[in-house]
């Protein structure tokens, strides 16, 4: 449900790159990137959709109970209109299901984001919403979590689908199941070599991936003027090929990406003793020095050389666990087999869901109470509470508070359900020993 769009890719990478090679970044109008041949802007839709919705969260706490979807639709259309007179193609590539290798790390990020929301829900429940100081505390808490809005991707995609007949320059694609959008996006640039003016994204991975074009940071766009139909301008247009050259070429870039840590592997610094670990920014300098001092033929040989270096003092057991993940990261940042996996399909693709993503189990609340799954059930209850989309009269505005406030109707219903389940549990002495592998049919009339 939750996303950390500001945490995508490799944190702190952009500040480190710009501090080391400031000349790789420039400010310019996006129209200046276009030529007769280069007439395509490829848009990383996962980054773009949250930037669109972040500016539509008004008031701030709408993130807790649903977004301002009419505002989102308007922002999507105005974004497209700002490119209209430039006579360019806007190619949006959306994510499909995330690859299995990234699910654990993404789940950790979303759990951290979700914990903030659950904490804020408790704060909502325990304050006087007529008191200005209490409202200020809630809004401050919401701002600390970030302007993430549920269903942002679905709403933005629906808006684009409704608009694409009106604006024929808009093209919508998605990756195939179990392949993240970075792969078809890079492959699209390879397949349209010399035709892509820039990639619009906030994902730091694109600072190191071999796509062969510039990157315009979505956070650097002049959003307020674009929404008034001014031509788009970006304060951070980055020359990725210059960065790759400065680091040392394709192999050095892949090894550097593995060392600093990314969505596929932990930072190399996590394998070092505590007295040798540094802050995130300084660790980039250490990793860059390792790359330059271990230049060998392939990324596999470079990683073996670094792992065998006795001067680093790295823990052998931690290195053994880190190395396979680092190899996977190197494969990703060299675009290994992107041509095979990088097919883009019209959106929505209605791709079949790969096996392993969904496990369906018969479940009743009485099976959870008193079991190891009870905390997860409690969190699910809290999570459900803030969905105002669940039915009429679940939410009502409070004009004096200046934001939407949820009635406790749904929560009361869920509490009643849990109380009934607790009564059932007292009649079922085997509830604590419930076997998930041996689910029996419900008794007649029990439902």
Coordinates of C-alpha atoms in Angstrom, one line a residue:
X1 CA 0.0 0.0 0.0
X2 CA 2.7 2.4 0.8
X3 CA 5.7 3.7 -1.2
X4 CA 8.8 5.7 -0.5
X5 CA 9.3 7.4 -3.8
X6 CA 12.0 9.6 -2.4
X7 CA 14.0 6.6 -1.4
X8 CA 14.2 4.9 -4.8
X9 CA 17.5 3.6 -6.1
X10 CA 20.7 4.6 -4.3
X11 CA 20.2 7.2 -1.5
X12 CA 22.7 10.1 -1.4
X13 CA 24.1 9.2 -4.8
X14 CA 23.0 12.5 -6.5
X15 CA 24.6 14.8 -3.9
X16 CA 27.8 12.8 -4.0
X17 CA 28.0 12.9 -7.8
X18 CA 27.3 16.6 -7.9
X19 CA 29.9 17.4 -5.2
X20 CA 32.5 15.4 -7.1
X21 CA 31.7 16.4 -10.7
X22 CA 29.4 19.5 -10.6
X23 CA 29.7 20.1 -14.4
X24 CA 27.6 17.0 -15.2
X25 CA 24.5 18.8 -14.1
X26 CA 22.9 21.8 -15.9
X27 CA 19.6 23.7 -15.9
X28 CA 17.8 24.1 -19.2
X29 CA 14.4 24.0 -20.9
X30 CA 13.5 20.5 -21.9
X31 CA 12.8 21.8 -25.4
X32 CA 16.5 22.5 -25.8
X33 CA 17.2 18.8 -25.6
X34 CA 15.0 18.1 -28.6
X35 CA 16.4 17.8 -32.1
X36 CA 14.8 16.7 -35.4
X37 CA 15.9 13.1 -34.6
X38 CA 15.6 13.2 -30.8
X39 CA 11.9 13.7 -30.3
X40 CA 11.1 11.3 -27.4
X41 CA 10.9 11.8 -23.7
X42 CA 10.7 8.5 -21.8
X43 CA 9.0 8.9 -18.4
X44 CA 9.6 6.6 -15.5
X45 CA 5.9 6.5 -14.4
X46 CA 6.6 5.2 -10.9
X47 CA 8.6 8.3 -10.1
X48 CA 6.3 10.6 -12.0
X49 CA 3.0 9.5 -10.5
X50 CA 4.1 10.3 -6.9
X51 CA 5.4 13.7 -8.0
X52 CA 2.0 14.4 -9.5
X53 CA 0.1 13.3 -6.4
X54 CA 2.5 15.0 -3.9
X55 CA 1.3 18.4 -5.1
X56 CA -2.3 17.4 -5.0
X57 CA -2.4 16.5 -1.3
X58 CA -4.5 19.3 0.0
X59 CA -5.0 19.6 2.9
X60 CA -1.9 17.7 4.1
X61 CA -3.6 14.8 6.0
X62 CA -5.6 13.6 3.0
X63 CA -2.8 11.0 2.7
X64 CA -4.6 9.2 5.6
X65 CA -8.0 8.9 4.0
X66 CA -7.7 9.2 0.2
X67 CA -6.4 11.7 -2.3
X68 CA -7.9 14.6 -4.2
X69 CA -8.4 12.6 -7.4
X70 CA -10.0 15.4 -9.4
X71 CA -7.0 17.6 -8.7
X72 CA -4.7 14.7 -9.7
X73 CA -6.5 14.3 -13.0
X74 CA -6.2 18.1 -13.7
X75 CA -2.5 18.0 -12.9
X76 CA -1.9 15.0 -15.2
X77 CA -3.6 16.8 -18.1
X78 CA -1.8 20.1 -17.5
X79 CA 1.5 18.1 -17.4
X80 CA 0.8 16.6 -20.8
X81 CA -0.4 20.0 -22.2
X82 CA 2.9 21.7 -21.2
X83 CA 4.7 19.4 -23.7
X84 CA 2.0 19.7 -26.4
X85 CA 3.5 22.6 -28.5
X86 CA 7.0 20.9 -28.5
X87 CA 5.6 18.2 -30.8
X88 CA 7.4 15.4 -29.0
X89 CA 6.4 11.9 -27.9
X90 CA 5.7 11.2 -24.2
X91 CA 6.4 7.5 -23.5
X92 CA 5.3 6.5 -20.0
X93 CA 6.5 3.1 -18.8
X94 CA 4.8 1.8 -15.7
X95 CA 5.9 -0.9 -13.3
X96 CA 4.4 -4.3 -13.3
X97 CA 4.9 -6.7 -10.4
X98 CA 8.2 -6.3 -8.7
X99 CA 10.8 -9.0 -9.2
X100 CA 11.0 -11.6 -6.4
X101 CA 14.6 -10.5 -5.6
X102 CA 13.5 -7.0 -4.6
X103 CA 10.3 -8.0 -2.7
X104 CA 12.0 -8.3 0.8
X105 CA 13.8 -4.9 0.6
X106 CA 10.7 -3.2 -0.8
X107 CA 8.5 -4.8 1.9
X108 CA 10.9 -3.4 4.5
X109 CA 10.6 0.1 3.1
X110 CA 6.8 -0.1 2.9
X111 CA 6.6 -1.4 6.4
X112 CA 8.6 1.6 7.6
X113 CA 6.3 3.9 5.8
X114 CA 3.2 2.0 7.0
X115 CA 4.4 2.2 10.6
X116 CA 4.4 6.0 10.4
X117 CA 0.9 5.9 9.1
X118 CA -0.3 3.5 11.8
X119 CA 1.3 5.7 14.5
X120 CA -0.4 8.7 13.0
X121 CA -3.7 6.9 13.1
X122 CA -3.3 6.5 16.9
X123 CA -2.6 10.2 17.1
X124 CA -5.7 11.0 15.1
X125 CA -7.8 8.9 17.6
X126 CA -6.5 10.6 20.7
X127 CA -6.7 14.4 20.1
X128 CA -9.3 17.1 20.1
X129 CA -9.6 18.0 16.5
X130 CA -11.1 21.4 17.4
X131 CA -7.8 22.4 19.0
X132 CA -5.3 24.2 16.7
X133 CA -2.2 22.9 18.5
X134 CA -3.5 19.3 18.1
X135 CA -4.2 19.8 14.4
X136 CA -0.7 21.3 14.0
X137 CA 0.8 18.1 15.6
X138 CA -1.1 15.9 13.3
X139 CA -0.1 17.8 10.2
X140 CA 3.5 17.9 11.3
X141 CA 3.4 14.1 11.7
X142 CA 1.9 13.7 8.3
X143 CA 4.6 15.9 6.7
X144 CA 7.3 13.8 8.4
X145 CA 6.0 10.7 6.8
X146 CA 5.9 12.3 3.4
X147 CA 3.2 13.1 0.8
X148 CA 2.5 9.6 -0.3
X149 CA -1.0 8.8 -1.4
X150 CA -2.5 5.4 -1.8
X151 CA -3.6 4.3 -5.3
X152 CA -1.5 7.1 -6.9
X153 CA -0.3 4.8 -9.7
X154 CA -3.8 3.5 -10.5
X155 CA -5.3 7.0 -10.6
X156 CA -2.6 8.5 -12.7
X157 CA -2.7 5.6 -15.1
X158 CA -6.5 5.9 -15.4
X159 CA -6.1 9.6 -16.1
X160 CA -3.6 9.0 -18.8
X161 CA -5.8 6.3 -20.4
X162 CA -8.7 8.7 -20.5
X163 CA -6.5 11.5 -22.0
X164 CA -4.4 9.6 -24.6
X165 CA -7.1 9.8 -27.3
X166 CA -7.2 13.6 -26.8
X167 CA -3.4 13.8 -26.8
X168 CA -2.0 11.3 -29.4
X169 CA 1.6 12.1 -28.4
X170 CA 1.0 10.1 -25.1
X171 CA 2.1 6.4 -25.2
X172 CA 1.5 4.0 -22.3
X173 CA 3.5 0.9 -21.7
X174 CA 4.3 -1.5 -18.8
X175 CA 6.9 -4.1 -18.1
X176 CA 6.0 -7.8 -18.2
X177 CA 5.3 -9.6 -15.0
X178 CA 8.2 -10.0 -12.5
X179 CA 10.3 -7.4 -14.4
X180 CA 10.7 -3.9 -13.0
X181 CA 10.2 -1.0 -15.3
X182 CA 13.9 0.0 -15.3
X183 CA 14.6 -2.9 -17.6
X184 CA 12.1 -2.1 -20.5
X185 CA 12.9 1.6 -20.0
X186 CA 16.6 1.0 -20.6
X187 CA 15.9 -1.4 -23.4
X188 CA 13.5 1.1 -25.0
X189 CA 16.4 3.6 -25.1
X190 CA 18.7 1.0 -26.7
X191 CA 16.0 0.2 -29.3
X192 CA 15.5 3.9 -30.1
X193 CA 19.1 4.9 -30.0
X194 CA 19.6 8.5 -31.0
X195 CA 15.9 9.3 -30.7
X196 CA 15.4 9.7 -26.9
X197 CA 16.0 13.3 -25.7
X198 CA 16.0 12.4 -22.0
X199 CA 14.6 10.2 -19.3
X200 CA 12.4 11.9 -16.7
X201 CA 12.8 10.1 -13.4
X202 CA 13.7 10.5 -9.7
X203 CA 15.2 7.0 -9.5
X204 CA 18.9 7.3 -8.8
X205 CA 19.6 4.0 -10.5
X206 CA 19.4 5.8 -13.8
X207 CA 22.5 7.8 -12.9
X208 CA 24.5 4.7 -13.4
X209 CA 22.5 2.5 -15.8
X210 CA 23.8 2.3 -19.5
X211 CA 20.8 3.8 -21.3
X212 CA 22.9 6.3 -23.3
X213 CA 20.9 9.5 -22.8
X214 CA 20.5 12.3 -20.3
X215 CA 18.3 12.2 -17.2
X216 CA 16.0 15.1 -16.2
X217 CA 15.1 14.9 -12.5
X218 CA 11.4 15.1 -12.0
X219 CA 11.9 17.0 -8.7
X220 CA 13.8 19.6 -10.7
X221 CA 10.8 20.4 -13.0
X222 CA 9.2 23.8 -12.7
X223 CA 5.9 22.2 -11.7
X224 CA 4.0 25.4 -10.8
X225 CA 4.7 27.0 -14.1
X226 CA 4.1 23.8 -16.1
X227 CA 0.6 23.5 -14.5
X228 CA -0.1 27.0 -15.9
X229 CA 0.9 25.6 -19.3
X230 CA 4.4 27.1 -19.4
X231 CA 7.1 25.1 -21.2
X232 CA 8.8 22.6 -19.0
X233 CA 12.1 23.5 -17.5
X234 CA 14.4 21.4 -15.3
X235 CA 17.0 22.5 -12.8
X236 CA 18.8 19.1 -12.8
X237 CA 19.5 17.7 -16.3
X238 CA 22.3 15.2 -15.8
X239 CA 24.8 13.9 -18.3
X240 CA 24.9 10.2 -17.4
X241 CA 27.5 9.3 -20.0
X242 CA 29.9 11.8 -18.4
X243 CA 29.3 10.2 -15.0
X244 CA 29.9 6.7 -16.3
X245 CA 33.1 7.8 -17.9
X246 CA 34.4 9.6 -14.8
X247 CA 33.8 6.5 -12.6
X248 CA 35.8 4.4 -15.0
X249 CA 33.6 2.7 -17.6
X250 CA 30.9 0.0 -17.6
X251 CA 32.6 -2.5 -15.3
X252 CA 33.7 0.1 -12.8
X253 CA 30.2 1.6 -12.7
X254 CA 28.6 -1.8 -12.0
X255 CA 31.1 -2.6 -9.2
X256 CA 30.7 0.9 -7.7
X257 CA 26.9 0.4 -7.7
X258 CA 27.3 -2.9 -5.8
X259 CA 29.7 -1.5 -3.3
X260 CA 27.6 1.5 -2.3
X261 CA 24.5 -0.6 -2.0
X262 CA 21.2 -0.6 -3.9
X263 CA 17.9 -2.4 -4.2
X264 CA 19.7 -5.7 -4.8
X265 CA 22.4 -5.7 -2.2
X266 CA 23.5 -4.2 1.1
X267 CA 26.5 -1.7 1.0
X268 CA 29.9 -3.2 1.2
X269 CA 30.6 -1.1 4.3
X270 CA 28.2 -3.3 6.2
X271 CA 30.8 -6.1 6.0
X272 CA 33.5 -4.0 7.6
X273 CA 34.2 -3.7 11.4
X274 CA 32.3 -0.9 13.2
X275 CA 35.4 1.2 13.7
X276 CA 35.9 1.3 9.9
X277 CA 32.4 2.2 9.0
X278 CA 31.6 5.8 8.0
X279 CA 28.5 7.9 7.2
X280 CA 26.7 7.2 4.0
X281 CA 28.3 10.2 2.1
X282 CA 31.9 9.4 3.1
X283 CA 31.3 5.7 2.3
X284 CA 30.9 6.6 -1.4
X285 CA 34.5 8.0 -1.4
X286 CA 35.8 4.8 0.2
X287 CA 33.9 2.7 -2.4
X288 CA 35.2 4.8 -5.3
X289 CA 38.8 4.4 -4.1
X290 CA 38.2 0.6 -3.9
X291 CA 36.9 0.6 -7.5
X292 CA 39.9 2.6 -8.8
X293 CA 42.4 0.4 -7.0
X294 CA 40.9 -2.9 -8.1
X295 CA 40.5 -2.4 -11.9
X296 CA 40.5 -5.8 -13.6
X297 CA 38.8 -7.3 -16.6
X298 CA 35.3 -8.2 -15.4
X299 CA 33.0 -7.2 -12.6
X300 CA 33.3 -10.8 -11.2
X301 CA 37.0 -10.5 -11.0
X302 CA 36.9 -7.1 -9.5
X303 CA 34.5 -8.2 -6.7
X304 CA 36.8 -11.3 -6.0
X305 CA 39.8 -9.0 -5.8
X306 CA 38.0 -6.6 -3.4
X307 CA 36.7 -9.4 -1.2
X308 CA 40.2 -10.9 -1.1
X309 CA 41.9 -7.6 0.0
X310 CA 43.1 -8.2 3.5
X311 CA 43.6 -4.5 4.2
X312 CA 39.9 -3.8 4.4
X313 CA 39.4 -6.0 7.4
X314 CA 36.0 -7.2 6.1
X315 CA 34.2 -10.0 7.9
X316 CA 34.6 -13.2 5.8
X317 CA 31.1 -14.6 6.8
X318 CA 29.4 -11.3 5.9
X319 CA 31.4 -11.1 2.6
X320 CA 30.2 -14.7 1.7
X321 CA 26.6 -13.6 2.1
X322 CA 27.1 -10.2 0.3
X323 CA 29.0 -11.5 -2.8
X324 CA 26.0 -13.3 -4.5
X325 CA 23.8 -10.2 -4.1
X326 CA 26.6 -8.0 -5.3
X327 CA 27.0 -10.1 -8.5
X328 CA 23.2 -9.8 -9.1
X329 CA 23.5 -6.0 -8.7
X330 CA 26.4 -5.9 -11.2
X331 CA 24.3 -7.9 -13.7
X332 CA 21.6 -5.3 -13.3
X333 CA 23.9 -2.2 -13.7
X334 CA 25.5 -3.7 -16.8
X335 CA 22.0 -4.3 -18.3
X336 CA 22.8 -8.0 -18.6
X337 CA 20.0 -9.8 -20.6
X338 CA 17.9 -6.6 -20.6
X339 CA 17.2 -7.3 -24.3
X340 CA 15.6 -10.6 -23.3
X341 CA 13.6 -9.4 -20.4
X342 CA 13.0 -5.8 -21.4
X343 CA 9.9 -6.2 -23.6
X344 CA 7.4 -3.4 -23.1
X345 CA 3.7 -4.1 -23.6
X346 CA 0.8 -1.7 -24.1
X347 CA -0.7 -0.6 -20.8
X348 CA -2.8 -2.1 -19.2
X349 CA -1.3 -5.4 -20.3
X350 CA -3.5 -7.8 -18.2
X351 CA -0.4 -9.9 -17.8
X352 CA -0.9 -13.2 -15.8
X353 CA 0.4 -13.0 -12.3
X354 CA 3.6 -15.1 -11.8
X355 CA 3.4 -18.0 -9.3
X356 CA 4.5 -17.3 -5.8
X357 CA 3.0 -13.7 -5.5
X358 CA -0.4 -14.7 -4.1
X359 CA -1.1 -17.4 -1.5
X360 CA -4.8 -17.9 -0.8
X361 CA -5.7 -19.5 2.6
X362 CA -9.1 -19.9 4.3
X363 CA -9.0 -17.6 7.2
X364 CA -11.2 -16.6 10.2
X365 CA -10.4 -14.1 12.9
X366 CA -10.6 -16.8 15.5
X367 CA -7.5 -18.5 13.9
X368 CA -5.5 -15.3 14.5
X369 CA -6.3 -14.4 18.0
X370 CA -3.7 -15.7 20.4
X371 CA -1.5 -16.8 17.4
X372 CA 1.8 -15.4 16.1
X373 CA -0.2 -13.6 13.4
X374 CA -2.2 -11.5 15.9
X375 CA -0.1 -8.4 15.6
X376 CA -0.4 -8.5 11.8
X377 CA -4.2 -8.8 12.2
X378 CA -4.2 -5.7 14.5
X379 CA -2.3 -3.7 12.0
X380 CA -4.6 -4.8 9.2
X381 CA -7.5 -3.5 11.3
X382 CA -5.8 -0.1 11.7
X383 CA -4.8 -0.1 8.0
X384 CA -8.4 -0.7 6.9
X385 CA -9.7 2.1 9.1
X386 CA -8.4 4.9 7.0
X387 CA -9.9 3.8 3.7
X388 CA -12.8 6.2 3.1
X389 CA -13.4 4.4 -0.2
X390 CA -15.0 1.4 1.6
X391 CA -18.6 2.8 1.6
X392 CA -20.9 5.8 2.0
X393 CA -20.8 7.8 5.2
X394 CA -17.5 6.4 6.4
X395 CA -15.9 9.8 6.3
X396 CA -17.2 13.3 6.9
X397 CA -15.5 16.7 6.6
X398 CA -14.9 18.8 9.8
X399 CA -14.8 22.4 8.5
X400 CA -13.2 23.8 11.6
X401 CA -10.4 21.3 11.5
X402 CA -9.4 22.0 7.9
X403 CA -8.9 18.4 6.9
X404 CA -10.9 15.2 6.5
X405 CA -11.7 13.2 9.7
X406 CA -12.8 9.6 9.7
X407 CA -15.8 8.5 11.7
X408 CA -15.0 5.4 13.9
X409 CA -17.8 3.4 12.2
X410 CA -15.6 0.9 10.5
X411 CA -13.3 0.6 13.5
X412 CA -16.3 -0.2 15.7
X413 CA -17.4 -2.9 13.3
X414 CA -14.0 -4.5 13.3
X415 CA -13.9 -4.4 17.1
X416 CA -17.2 -6.2 17.2
X417 CA -15.9 -8.8 14.8
X418 CA -12.8 -9.3 17.0
X419 CA -15.1 -9.7 20.1
X420 CA -17.2 -12.3 18.3
X421 CA -14.0 -14.1 17.3
X422 CA -12.8 -14.1 20.9
X423 CA -16.0 -15.8 22.0
X424 CA -15.5 -18.4 19.3
X425 CA -11.9 -18.9 20.5
X426 CA -13.1 -19.7 24.1
X427 CA -15.2 -22.5 22.7
X428 CA -12.3 -23.8 20.6
X429 CA -9.5 -25.1 22.8
X430 CA -7.4 -26.0 19.8
X431 CA -7.3 -22.4 18.4
X432 CA -3.7 -21.8 19.5
X433 CA -2.6 -25.0 17.7
X434 CA -4.2 -24.1 14.4
X435 CA -2.5 -25.9 11.5
X436 CA -2.3 -23.7 8.4
X437 CA -1.6 -26.8 6.3
X438 CA -4.7 -28.6 7.3
X439 CA -7.6 -26.3 6.9
X440 CA -11.0 -28.0 7.5
X441 CA -14.3 -26.9 6.0
X442 CA -16.4 -24.6 8.2
X443 CA -19.0 -26.3 10.3
X444 CA -22.6 -25.9 9.1
X445 CA -24.1 -22.7 10.5
X446 CA -20.8 -21.4 11.9
X447 CA -20.4 -18.7 9.3

